[in-house]
mmCIF file of C-alpha atoms in Angstrom:
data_model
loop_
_atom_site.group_PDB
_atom_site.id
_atom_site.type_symbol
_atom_site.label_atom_id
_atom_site.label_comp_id
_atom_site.label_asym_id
_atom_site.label_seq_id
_atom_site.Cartn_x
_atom_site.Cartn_y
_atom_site.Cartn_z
ATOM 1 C CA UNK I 1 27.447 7.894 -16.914
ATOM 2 C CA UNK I 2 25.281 10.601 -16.639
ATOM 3 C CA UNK I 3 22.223 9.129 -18.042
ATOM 4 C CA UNK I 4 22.677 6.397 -15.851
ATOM 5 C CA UNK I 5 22.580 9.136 -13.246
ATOM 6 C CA UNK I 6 19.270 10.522 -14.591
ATOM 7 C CA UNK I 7 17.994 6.694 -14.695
ATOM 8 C CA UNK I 8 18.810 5.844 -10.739
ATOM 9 C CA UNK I 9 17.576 9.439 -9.628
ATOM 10 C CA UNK I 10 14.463 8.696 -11.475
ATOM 11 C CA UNK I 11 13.588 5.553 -10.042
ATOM 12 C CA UNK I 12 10.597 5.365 -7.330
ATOM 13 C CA UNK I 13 12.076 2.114 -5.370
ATOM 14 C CA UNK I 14 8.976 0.052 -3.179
ATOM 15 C CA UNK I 15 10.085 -2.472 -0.704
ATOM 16 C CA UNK I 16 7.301 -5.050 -0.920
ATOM 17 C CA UNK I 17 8.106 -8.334 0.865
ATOM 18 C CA UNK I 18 10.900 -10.512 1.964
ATOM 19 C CA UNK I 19 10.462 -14.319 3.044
ATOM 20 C CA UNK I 20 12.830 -16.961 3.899
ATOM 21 C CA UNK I 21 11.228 -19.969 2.026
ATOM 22 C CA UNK I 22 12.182 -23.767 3.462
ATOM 23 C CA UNK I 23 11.214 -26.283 -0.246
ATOM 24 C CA UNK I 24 9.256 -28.941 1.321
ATOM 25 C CA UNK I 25 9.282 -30.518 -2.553
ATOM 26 C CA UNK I 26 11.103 -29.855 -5.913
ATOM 27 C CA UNK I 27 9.461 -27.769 -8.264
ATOM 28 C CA UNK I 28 9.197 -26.454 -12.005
ATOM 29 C CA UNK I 29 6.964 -23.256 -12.633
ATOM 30 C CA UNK I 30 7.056 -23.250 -15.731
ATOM 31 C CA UNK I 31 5.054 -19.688 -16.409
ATOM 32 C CA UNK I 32 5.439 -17.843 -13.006
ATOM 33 C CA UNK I 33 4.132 -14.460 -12.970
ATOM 34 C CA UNK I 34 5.322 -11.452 -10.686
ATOM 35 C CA UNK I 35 4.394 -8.110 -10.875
ATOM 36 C CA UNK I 36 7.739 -7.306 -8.804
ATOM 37 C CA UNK I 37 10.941 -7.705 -9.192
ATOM 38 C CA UNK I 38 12.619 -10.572 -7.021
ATOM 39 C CA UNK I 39 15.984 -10.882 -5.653
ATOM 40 C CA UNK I 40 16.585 -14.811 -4.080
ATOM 41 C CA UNK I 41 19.499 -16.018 -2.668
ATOM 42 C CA UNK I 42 20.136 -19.531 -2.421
ATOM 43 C CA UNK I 43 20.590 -20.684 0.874
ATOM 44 C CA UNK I 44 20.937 -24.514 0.413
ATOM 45 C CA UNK I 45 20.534 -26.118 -3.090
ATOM 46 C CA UNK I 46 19.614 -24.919 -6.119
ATOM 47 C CA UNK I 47 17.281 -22.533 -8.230
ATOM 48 C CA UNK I 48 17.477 -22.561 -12.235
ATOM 49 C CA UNK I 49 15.721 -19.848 -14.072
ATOM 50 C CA UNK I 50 14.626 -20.099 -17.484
ATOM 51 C CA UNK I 51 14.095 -23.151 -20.376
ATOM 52 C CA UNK I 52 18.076 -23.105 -20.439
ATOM 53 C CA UNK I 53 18.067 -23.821 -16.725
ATOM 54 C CA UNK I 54 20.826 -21.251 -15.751
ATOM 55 C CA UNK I 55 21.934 -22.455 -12.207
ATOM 56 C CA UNK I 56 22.184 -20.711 -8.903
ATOM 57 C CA UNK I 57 23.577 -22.872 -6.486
ATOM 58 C CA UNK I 58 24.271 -22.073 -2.755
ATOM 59 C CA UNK I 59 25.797 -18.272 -1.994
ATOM 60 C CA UNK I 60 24.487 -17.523 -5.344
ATOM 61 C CA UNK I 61 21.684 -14.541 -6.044
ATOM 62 C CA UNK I 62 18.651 -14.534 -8.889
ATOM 63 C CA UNK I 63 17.503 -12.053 -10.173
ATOM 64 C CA UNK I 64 13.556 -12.433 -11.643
ATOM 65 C CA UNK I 65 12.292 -9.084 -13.058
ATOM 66 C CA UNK I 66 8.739 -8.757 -12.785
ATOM 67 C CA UNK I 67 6.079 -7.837 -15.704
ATOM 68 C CA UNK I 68 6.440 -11.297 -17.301
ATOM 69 C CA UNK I 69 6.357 -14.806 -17.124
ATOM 70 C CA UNK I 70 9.710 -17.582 -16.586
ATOM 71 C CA UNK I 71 10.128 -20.410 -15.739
ATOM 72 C CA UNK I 72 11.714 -21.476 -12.632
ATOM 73 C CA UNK I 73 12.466 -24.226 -10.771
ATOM 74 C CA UNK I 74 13.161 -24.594 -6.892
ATOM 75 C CA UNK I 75 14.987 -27.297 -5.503
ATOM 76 C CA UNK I 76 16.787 -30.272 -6.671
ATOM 77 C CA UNK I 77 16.585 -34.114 -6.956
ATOM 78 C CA UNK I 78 15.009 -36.506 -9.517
ATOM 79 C CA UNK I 79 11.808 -36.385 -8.758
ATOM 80 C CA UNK I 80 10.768 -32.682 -9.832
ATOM 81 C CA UNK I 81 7.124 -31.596 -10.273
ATOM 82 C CA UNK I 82 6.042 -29.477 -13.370
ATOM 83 C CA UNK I 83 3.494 -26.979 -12.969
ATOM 84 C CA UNK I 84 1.663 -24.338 -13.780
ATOM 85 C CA UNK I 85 1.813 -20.718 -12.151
ATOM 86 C CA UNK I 86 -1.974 -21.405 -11.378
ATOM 87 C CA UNK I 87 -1.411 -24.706 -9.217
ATOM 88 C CA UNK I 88 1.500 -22.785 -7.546
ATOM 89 C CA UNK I 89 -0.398 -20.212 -6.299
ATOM 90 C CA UNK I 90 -3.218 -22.286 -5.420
ATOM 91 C CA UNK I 91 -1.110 -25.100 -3.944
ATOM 92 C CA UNK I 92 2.094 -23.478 -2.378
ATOM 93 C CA UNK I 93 1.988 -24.813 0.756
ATOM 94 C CA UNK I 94 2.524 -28.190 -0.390
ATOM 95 C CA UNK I 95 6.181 -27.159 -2.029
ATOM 96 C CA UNK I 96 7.114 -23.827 0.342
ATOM 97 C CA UNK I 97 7.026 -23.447 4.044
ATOM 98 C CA UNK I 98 8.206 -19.802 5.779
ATOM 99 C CA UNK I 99 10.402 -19.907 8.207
ATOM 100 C CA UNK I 100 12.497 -17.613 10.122
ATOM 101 C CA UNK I 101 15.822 -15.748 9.192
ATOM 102 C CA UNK I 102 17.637 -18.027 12.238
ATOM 103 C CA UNK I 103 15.757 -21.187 10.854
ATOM 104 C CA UNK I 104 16.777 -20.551 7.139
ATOM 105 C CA UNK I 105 20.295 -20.547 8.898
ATOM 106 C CA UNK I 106 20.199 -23.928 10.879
ATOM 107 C CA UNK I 107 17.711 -25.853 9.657
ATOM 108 C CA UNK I 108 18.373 -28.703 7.324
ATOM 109 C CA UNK I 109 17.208 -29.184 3.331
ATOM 110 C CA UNK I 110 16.548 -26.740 0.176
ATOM 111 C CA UNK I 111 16.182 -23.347 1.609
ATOM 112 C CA UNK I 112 16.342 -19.415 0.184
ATOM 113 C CA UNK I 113 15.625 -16.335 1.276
ATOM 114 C CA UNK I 114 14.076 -13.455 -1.475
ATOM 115 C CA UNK I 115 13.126 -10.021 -1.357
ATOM 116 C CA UNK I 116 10.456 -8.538 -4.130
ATOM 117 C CA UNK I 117 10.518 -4.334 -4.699
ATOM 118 C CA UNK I 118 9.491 -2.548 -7.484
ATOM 119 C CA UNK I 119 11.287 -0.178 -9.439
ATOM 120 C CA UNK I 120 9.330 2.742 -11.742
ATOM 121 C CA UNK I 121 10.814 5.112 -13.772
ATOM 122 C CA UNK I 122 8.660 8.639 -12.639
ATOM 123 C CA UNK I 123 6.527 6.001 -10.554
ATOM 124 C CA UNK I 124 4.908 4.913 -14.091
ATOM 125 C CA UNK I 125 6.996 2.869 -15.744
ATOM 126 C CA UNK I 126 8.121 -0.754 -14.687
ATOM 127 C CA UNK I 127 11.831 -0.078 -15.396
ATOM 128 C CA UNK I 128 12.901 -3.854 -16.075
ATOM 129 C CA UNK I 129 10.317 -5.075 -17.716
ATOM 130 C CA UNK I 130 10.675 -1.796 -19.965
ATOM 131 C CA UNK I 131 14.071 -3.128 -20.226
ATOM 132 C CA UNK I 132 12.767 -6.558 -21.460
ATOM 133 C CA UNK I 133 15.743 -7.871 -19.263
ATOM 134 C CA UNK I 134 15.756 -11.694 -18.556
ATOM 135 C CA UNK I 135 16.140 -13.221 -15.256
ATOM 136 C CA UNK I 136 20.083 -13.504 -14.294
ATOM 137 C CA UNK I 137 22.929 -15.187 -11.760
ATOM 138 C CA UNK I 138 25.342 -12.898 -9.834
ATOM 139 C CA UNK I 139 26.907 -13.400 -6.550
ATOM 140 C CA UNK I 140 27.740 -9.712 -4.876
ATOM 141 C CA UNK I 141 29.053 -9.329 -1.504
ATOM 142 C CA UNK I 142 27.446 -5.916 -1.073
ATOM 143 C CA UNK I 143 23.627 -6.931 -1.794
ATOM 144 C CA UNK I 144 24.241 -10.223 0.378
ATOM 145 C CA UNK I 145 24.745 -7.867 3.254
ATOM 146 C CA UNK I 146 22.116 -5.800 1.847
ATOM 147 C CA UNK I 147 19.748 -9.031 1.850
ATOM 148 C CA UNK I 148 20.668 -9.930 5.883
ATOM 149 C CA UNK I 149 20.754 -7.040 6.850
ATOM 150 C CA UNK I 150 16.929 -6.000 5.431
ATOM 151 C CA UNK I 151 15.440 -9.731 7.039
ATOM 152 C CA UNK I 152 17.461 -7.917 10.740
ATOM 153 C CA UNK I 153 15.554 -4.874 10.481
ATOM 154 C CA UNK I 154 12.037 -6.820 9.377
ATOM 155 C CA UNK I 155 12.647 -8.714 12.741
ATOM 156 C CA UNK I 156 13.260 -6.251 15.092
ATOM 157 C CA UNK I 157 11.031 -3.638 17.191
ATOM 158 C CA UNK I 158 13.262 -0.590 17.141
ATOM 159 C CA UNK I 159 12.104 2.309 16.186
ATOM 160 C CA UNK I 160 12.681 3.728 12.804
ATOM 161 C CA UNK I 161 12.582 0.036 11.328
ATOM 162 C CA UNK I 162 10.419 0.763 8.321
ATOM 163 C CA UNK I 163 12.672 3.841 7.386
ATOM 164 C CA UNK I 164 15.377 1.622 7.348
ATOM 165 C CA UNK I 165 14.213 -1.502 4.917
ATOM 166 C CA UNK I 166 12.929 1.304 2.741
ATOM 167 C CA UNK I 167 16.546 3.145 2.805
ATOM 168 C CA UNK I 168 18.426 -0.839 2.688
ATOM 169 C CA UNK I 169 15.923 -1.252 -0.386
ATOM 170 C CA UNK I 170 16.837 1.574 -2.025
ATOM 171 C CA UNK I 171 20.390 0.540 -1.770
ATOM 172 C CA UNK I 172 19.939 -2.458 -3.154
ATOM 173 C CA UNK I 173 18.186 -1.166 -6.393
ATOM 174 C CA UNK I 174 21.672 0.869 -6.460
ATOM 175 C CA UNK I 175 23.745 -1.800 -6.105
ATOM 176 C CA UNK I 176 22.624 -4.204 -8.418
ATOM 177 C CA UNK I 177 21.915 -1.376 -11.188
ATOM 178 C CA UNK I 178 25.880 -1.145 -10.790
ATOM 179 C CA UNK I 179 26.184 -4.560 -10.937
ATOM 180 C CA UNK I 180 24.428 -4.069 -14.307
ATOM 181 C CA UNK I 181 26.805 -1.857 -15.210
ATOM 182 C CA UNK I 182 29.823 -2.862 -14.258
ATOM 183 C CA UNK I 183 29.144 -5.865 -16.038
ATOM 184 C CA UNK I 184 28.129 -4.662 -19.135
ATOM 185 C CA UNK I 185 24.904 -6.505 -19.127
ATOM 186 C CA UNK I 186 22.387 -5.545 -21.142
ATOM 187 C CA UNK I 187 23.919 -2.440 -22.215
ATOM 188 C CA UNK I 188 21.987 -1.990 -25.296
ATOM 189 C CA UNK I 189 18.830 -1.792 -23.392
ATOM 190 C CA UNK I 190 20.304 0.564 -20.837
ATOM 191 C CA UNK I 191 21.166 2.757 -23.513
ATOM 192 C CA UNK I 192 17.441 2.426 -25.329
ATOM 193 C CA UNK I 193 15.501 3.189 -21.867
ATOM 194 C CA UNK I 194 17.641 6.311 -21.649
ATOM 195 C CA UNK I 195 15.104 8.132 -24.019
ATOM 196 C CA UNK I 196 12.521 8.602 -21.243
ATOM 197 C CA UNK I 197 14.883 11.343 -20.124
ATOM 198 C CA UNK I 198 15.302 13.346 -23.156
ATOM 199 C CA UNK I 199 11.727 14.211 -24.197
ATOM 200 C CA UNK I 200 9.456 15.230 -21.777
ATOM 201 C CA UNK I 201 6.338 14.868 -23.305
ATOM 202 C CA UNK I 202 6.864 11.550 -23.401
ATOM 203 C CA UNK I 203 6.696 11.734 -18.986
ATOM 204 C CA UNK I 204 3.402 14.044 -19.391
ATOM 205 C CA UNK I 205 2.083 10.847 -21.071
ATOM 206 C CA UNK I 206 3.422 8.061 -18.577
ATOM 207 C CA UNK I 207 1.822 10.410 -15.761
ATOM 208 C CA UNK I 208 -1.343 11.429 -17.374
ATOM 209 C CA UNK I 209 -1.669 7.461 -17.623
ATOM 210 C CA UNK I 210 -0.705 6.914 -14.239
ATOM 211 C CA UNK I 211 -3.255 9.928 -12.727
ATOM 212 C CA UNK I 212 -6.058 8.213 -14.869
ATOM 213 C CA UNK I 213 -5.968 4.569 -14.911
ATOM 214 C CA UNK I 214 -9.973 4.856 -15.038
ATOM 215 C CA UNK I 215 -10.327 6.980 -17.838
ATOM 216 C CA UNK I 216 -10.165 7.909 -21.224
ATOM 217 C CA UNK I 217 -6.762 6.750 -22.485
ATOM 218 C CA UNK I 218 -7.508 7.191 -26.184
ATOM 219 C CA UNK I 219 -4.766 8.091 -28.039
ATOM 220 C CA UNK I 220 -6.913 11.237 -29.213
ATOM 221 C CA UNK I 221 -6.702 12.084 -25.045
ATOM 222 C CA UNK I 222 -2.565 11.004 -25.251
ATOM 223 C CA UNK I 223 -2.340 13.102 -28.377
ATOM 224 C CA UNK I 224 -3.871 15.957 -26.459
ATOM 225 C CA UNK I 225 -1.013 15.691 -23.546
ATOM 226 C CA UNK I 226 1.736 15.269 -25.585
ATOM 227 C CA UNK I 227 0.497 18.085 -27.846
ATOM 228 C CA UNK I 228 1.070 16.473 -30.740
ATOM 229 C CA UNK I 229 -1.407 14.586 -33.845
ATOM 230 C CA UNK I 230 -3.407 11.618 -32.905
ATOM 231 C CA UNK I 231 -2.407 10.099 -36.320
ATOM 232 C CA UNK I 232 1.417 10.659 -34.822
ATOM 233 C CA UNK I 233 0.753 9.861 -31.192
ATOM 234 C CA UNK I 234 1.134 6.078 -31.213
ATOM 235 C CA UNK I 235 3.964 5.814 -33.383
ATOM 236 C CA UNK I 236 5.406 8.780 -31.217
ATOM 237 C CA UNK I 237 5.506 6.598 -28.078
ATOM 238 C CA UNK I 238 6.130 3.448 -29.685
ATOM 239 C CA UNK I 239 9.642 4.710 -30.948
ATOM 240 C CA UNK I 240 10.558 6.039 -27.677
ATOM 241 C CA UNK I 241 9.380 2.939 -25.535
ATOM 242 C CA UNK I 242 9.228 -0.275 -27.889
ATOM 243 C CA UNK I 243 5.666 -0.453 -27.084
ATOM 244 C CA UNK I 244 2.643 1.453 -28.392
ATOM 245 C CA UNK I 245 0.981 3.452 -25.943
ATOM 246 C CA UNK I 246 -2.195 0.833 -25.787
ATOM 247 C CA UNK I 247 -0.862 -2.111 -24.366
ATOM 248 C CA UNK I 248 0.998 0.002 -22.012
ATOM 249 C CA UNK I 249 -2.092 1.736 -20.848
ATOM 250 C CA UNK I 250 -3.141 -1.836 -20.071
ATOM 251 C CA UNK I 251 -0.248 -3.819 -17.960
ATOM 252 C CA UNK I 252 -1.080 -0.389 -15.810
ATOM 253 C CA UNK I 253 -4.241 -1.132 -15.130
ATOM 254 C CA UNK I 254 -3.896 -4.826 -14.877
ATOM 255 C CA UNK I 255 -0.611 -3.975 -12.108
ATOM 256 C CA UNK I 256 -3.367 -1.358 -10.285
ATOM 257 C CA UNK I 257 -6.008 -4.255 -10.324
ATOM 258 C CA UNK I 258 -3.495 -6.649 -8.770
ATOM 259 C CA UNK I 259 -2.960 -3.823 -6.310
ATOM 260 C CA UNK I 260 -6.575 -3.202 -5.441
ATOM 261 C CA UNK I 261 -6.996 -7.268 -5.525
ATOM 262 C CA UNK I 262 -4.384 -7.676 -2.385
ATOM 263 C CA UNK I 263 -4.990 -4.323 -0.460
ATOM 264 C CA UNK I 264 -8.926 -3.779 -0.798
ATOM 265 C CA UNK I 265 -12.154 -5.639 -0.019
ATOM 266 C CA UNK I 266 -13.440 -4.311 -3.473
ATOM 267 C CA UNK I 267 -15.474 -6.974 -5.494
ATOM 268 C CA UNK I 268 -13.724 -8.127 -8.476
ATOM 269 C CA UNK I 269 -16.060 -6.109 -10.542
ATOM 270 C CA UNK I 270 -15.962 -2.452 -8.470
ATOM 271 C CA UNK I 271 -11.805 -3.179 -9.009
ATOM 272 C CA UNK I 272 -11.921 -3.615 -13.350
ATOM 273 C CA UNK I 273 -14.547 -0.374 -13.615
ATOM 274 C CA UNK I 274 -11.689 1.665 -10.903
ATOM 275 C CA UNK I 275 -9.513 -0.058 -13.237
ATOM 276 C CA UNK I 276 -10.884 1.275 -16.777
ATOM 277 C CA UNK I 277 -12.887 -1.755 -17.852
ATOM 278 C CA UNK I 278 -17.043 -1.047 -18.132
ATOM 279 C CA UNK I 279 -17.311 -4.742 -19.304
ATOM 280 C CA UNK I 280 -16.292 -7.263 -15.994
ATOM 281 C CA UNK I 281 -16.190 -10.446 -18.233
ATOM 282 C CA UNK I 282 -13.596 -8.842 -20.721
ATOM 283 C CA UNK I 283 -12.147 -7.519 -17.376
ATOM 284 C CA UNK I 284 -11.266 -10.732 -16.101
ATOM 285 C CA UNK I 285 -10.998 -12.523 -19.471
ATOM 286 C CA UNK I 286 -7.757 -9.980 -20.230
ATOM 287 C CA UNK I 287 -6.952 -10.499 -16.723
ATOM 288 C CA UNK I 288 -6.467 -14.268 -16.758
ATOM 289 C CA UNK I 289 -4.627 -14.103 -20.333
ATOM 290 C CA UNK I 290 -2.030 -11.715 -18.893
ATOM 291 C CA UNK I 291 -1.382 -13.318 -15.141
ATOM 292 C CA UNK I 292 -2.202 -16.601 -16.120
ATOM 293 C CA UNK I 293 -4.599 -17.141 -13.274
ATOM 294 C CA UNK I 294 -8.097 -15.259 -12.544
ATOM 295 C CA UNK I 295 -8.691 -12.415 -10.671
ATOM 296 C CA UNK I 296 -10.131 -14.283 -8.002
ATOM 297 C CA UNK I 297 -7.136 -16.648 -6.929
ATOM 298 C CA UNK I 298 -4.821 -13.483 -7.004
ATOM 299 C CA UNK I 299 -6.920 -12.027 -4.480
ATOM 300 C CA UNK I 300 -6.409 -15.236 -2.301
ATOM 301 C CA UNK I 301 -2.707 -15.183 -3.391
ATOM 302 C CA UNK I 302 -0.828 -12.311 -0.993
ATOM 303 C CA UNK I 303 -2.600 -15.047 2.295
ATOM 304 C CA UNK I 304 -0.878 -17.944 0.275
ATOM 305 C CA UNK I 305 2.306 -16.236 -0.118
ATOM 306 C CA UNK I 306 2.964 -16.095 3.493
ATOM 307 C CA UNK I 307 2.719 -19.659 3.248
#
């Protein structure tokens, strides 16, 4: 229990975006892509997650960890499109339409509502993709009220509304971690992420990486931090993370370029130098290999989203 403690205190918790999504037509992605996690509930009809198909149906939650690709598939019926996370993003008004809390409430056909956050161990790490947790089905009568009553504070003009999705958010990280938990889901990777806490060199590392996403990430510089032998370094971090240290240093500065790509007016290639890469073309090549779409349609995808 207490390094379950140490995990929850640890956690930097973002509210990103919440929507209330009507499915004007059926649809498989089969390789969508989010950088944060997503938590949908199922309004009206059904969501299945994964080549197995697990089913949500109505009053049920998904959970979709960001960091890496599933497949999903909104809606019902026998007529479902297959698709790729590219023509989604590209095309998503012709399967989604946003509508209000009230709407998603009255109005007939497929609806859900989702919220995305992230979640960072010391603001570095991406805790459930460190995890390597697959997407999952729960119904919870806490987070439900959670969910309605974040979309109640997103529509009103009180003051102190912000504070309060950010608090709600929080809350919600807490409550499903316990739904986790209580569970006893994925218990063996609980217990493996638990060694961030017990060697802190390892967090000098995660926020050396963190404070310089632009520059030299060697591991001679990461052996230099952690104060121990370059030779060592990289199967030093590999042992305590399941990754080495390399292609961590890079889904950081991919998930800082997708940043920069929704929040800044920064050409593509001013963003992969910020970023760490010198060369644009191997930039955007390692880019499109890891999001599945290039640079330049995830800079037009935070307009389509509120679609």
């Amino acid at each position: 229990m207490e390094d379950y403690n140490k995990i929850i205190e640890s956690l930097g918790v973002k509210f990103v975006k919440a929507k209330n999504i009507k499915i004007q037509k059926p649809v498989t992605v089969n390789n969508l892509y989010e950088v944060e996690n997503k938590v949908i509930w199922v309004n009206k009809g059904e969501v299945l997650l994964g080549e197995e198909k697990l089913l949500a149906k109505e009053g049920d939650f998904a959970f979709i960890p960001g960091g890496k690709a599933h497949q999903i598939t909104y809606g019902r019926g026998s007529q479902i499109e297959s698709i790729t996370n590219d023509k989604f993003i590209t095309g998503k008004a012709e399967y989604f339409n946003s509508i209000s809390h009230d709407e998603l409430l009255t109005e007939g056909g497929d609806s859900f509502s989702y919220i995305s956050f992230e979640a960072k161990v010391f603001d570095s790490v991406n805790f459930f993709a460190s995890l390597d947790i697959p997407p999952f089905i729960f119904s919870n009568d806490v987070i439900k009220s959670l969910n309605d009553k974040i979309f109640e504070e997103l529509d009103t003009d009180e003051p102190g509304a912000d504070r309060m999705v950010k608090v709600l958010t929080e809350y919600l990280l807490v409550e499903l971690f316990r739904h986790i938990v209580r569970n006893k889901l994925f218990v063996e990777q609980l217990a493996t992420n638990s060694t961030y806490f017990k060697d802190p060199r390892l967090i000098d590392i995660f926020n050396y990486i963190n404070e310089h996403l632009g520059g030299d990430l060697s591991n001679k510089k990461l052996a230099e931090v952690a104060n121990v032998s370059e030779d060592y370094v990289g199967q030093y971090f590999k042992m305590l993370t399941g990754i080495n240290p390399q292609d961590y240093i890079e889904y950081q500065r991919m998930e800082e370029a997708v940043t920069l790509l929704r929040t800044s007016k920064k050409s593509i290639r001013d963003i992969g130098h910020e970023v760490g890469y010198k060369d644009t073309a191997y930039f955007c090549r390692r880019f499109k290999m890891m999001f599945g779409i290039p640079a330049g349609k995830m800079r037009r995808r935070e307009s389509l989203m509120n679609v």
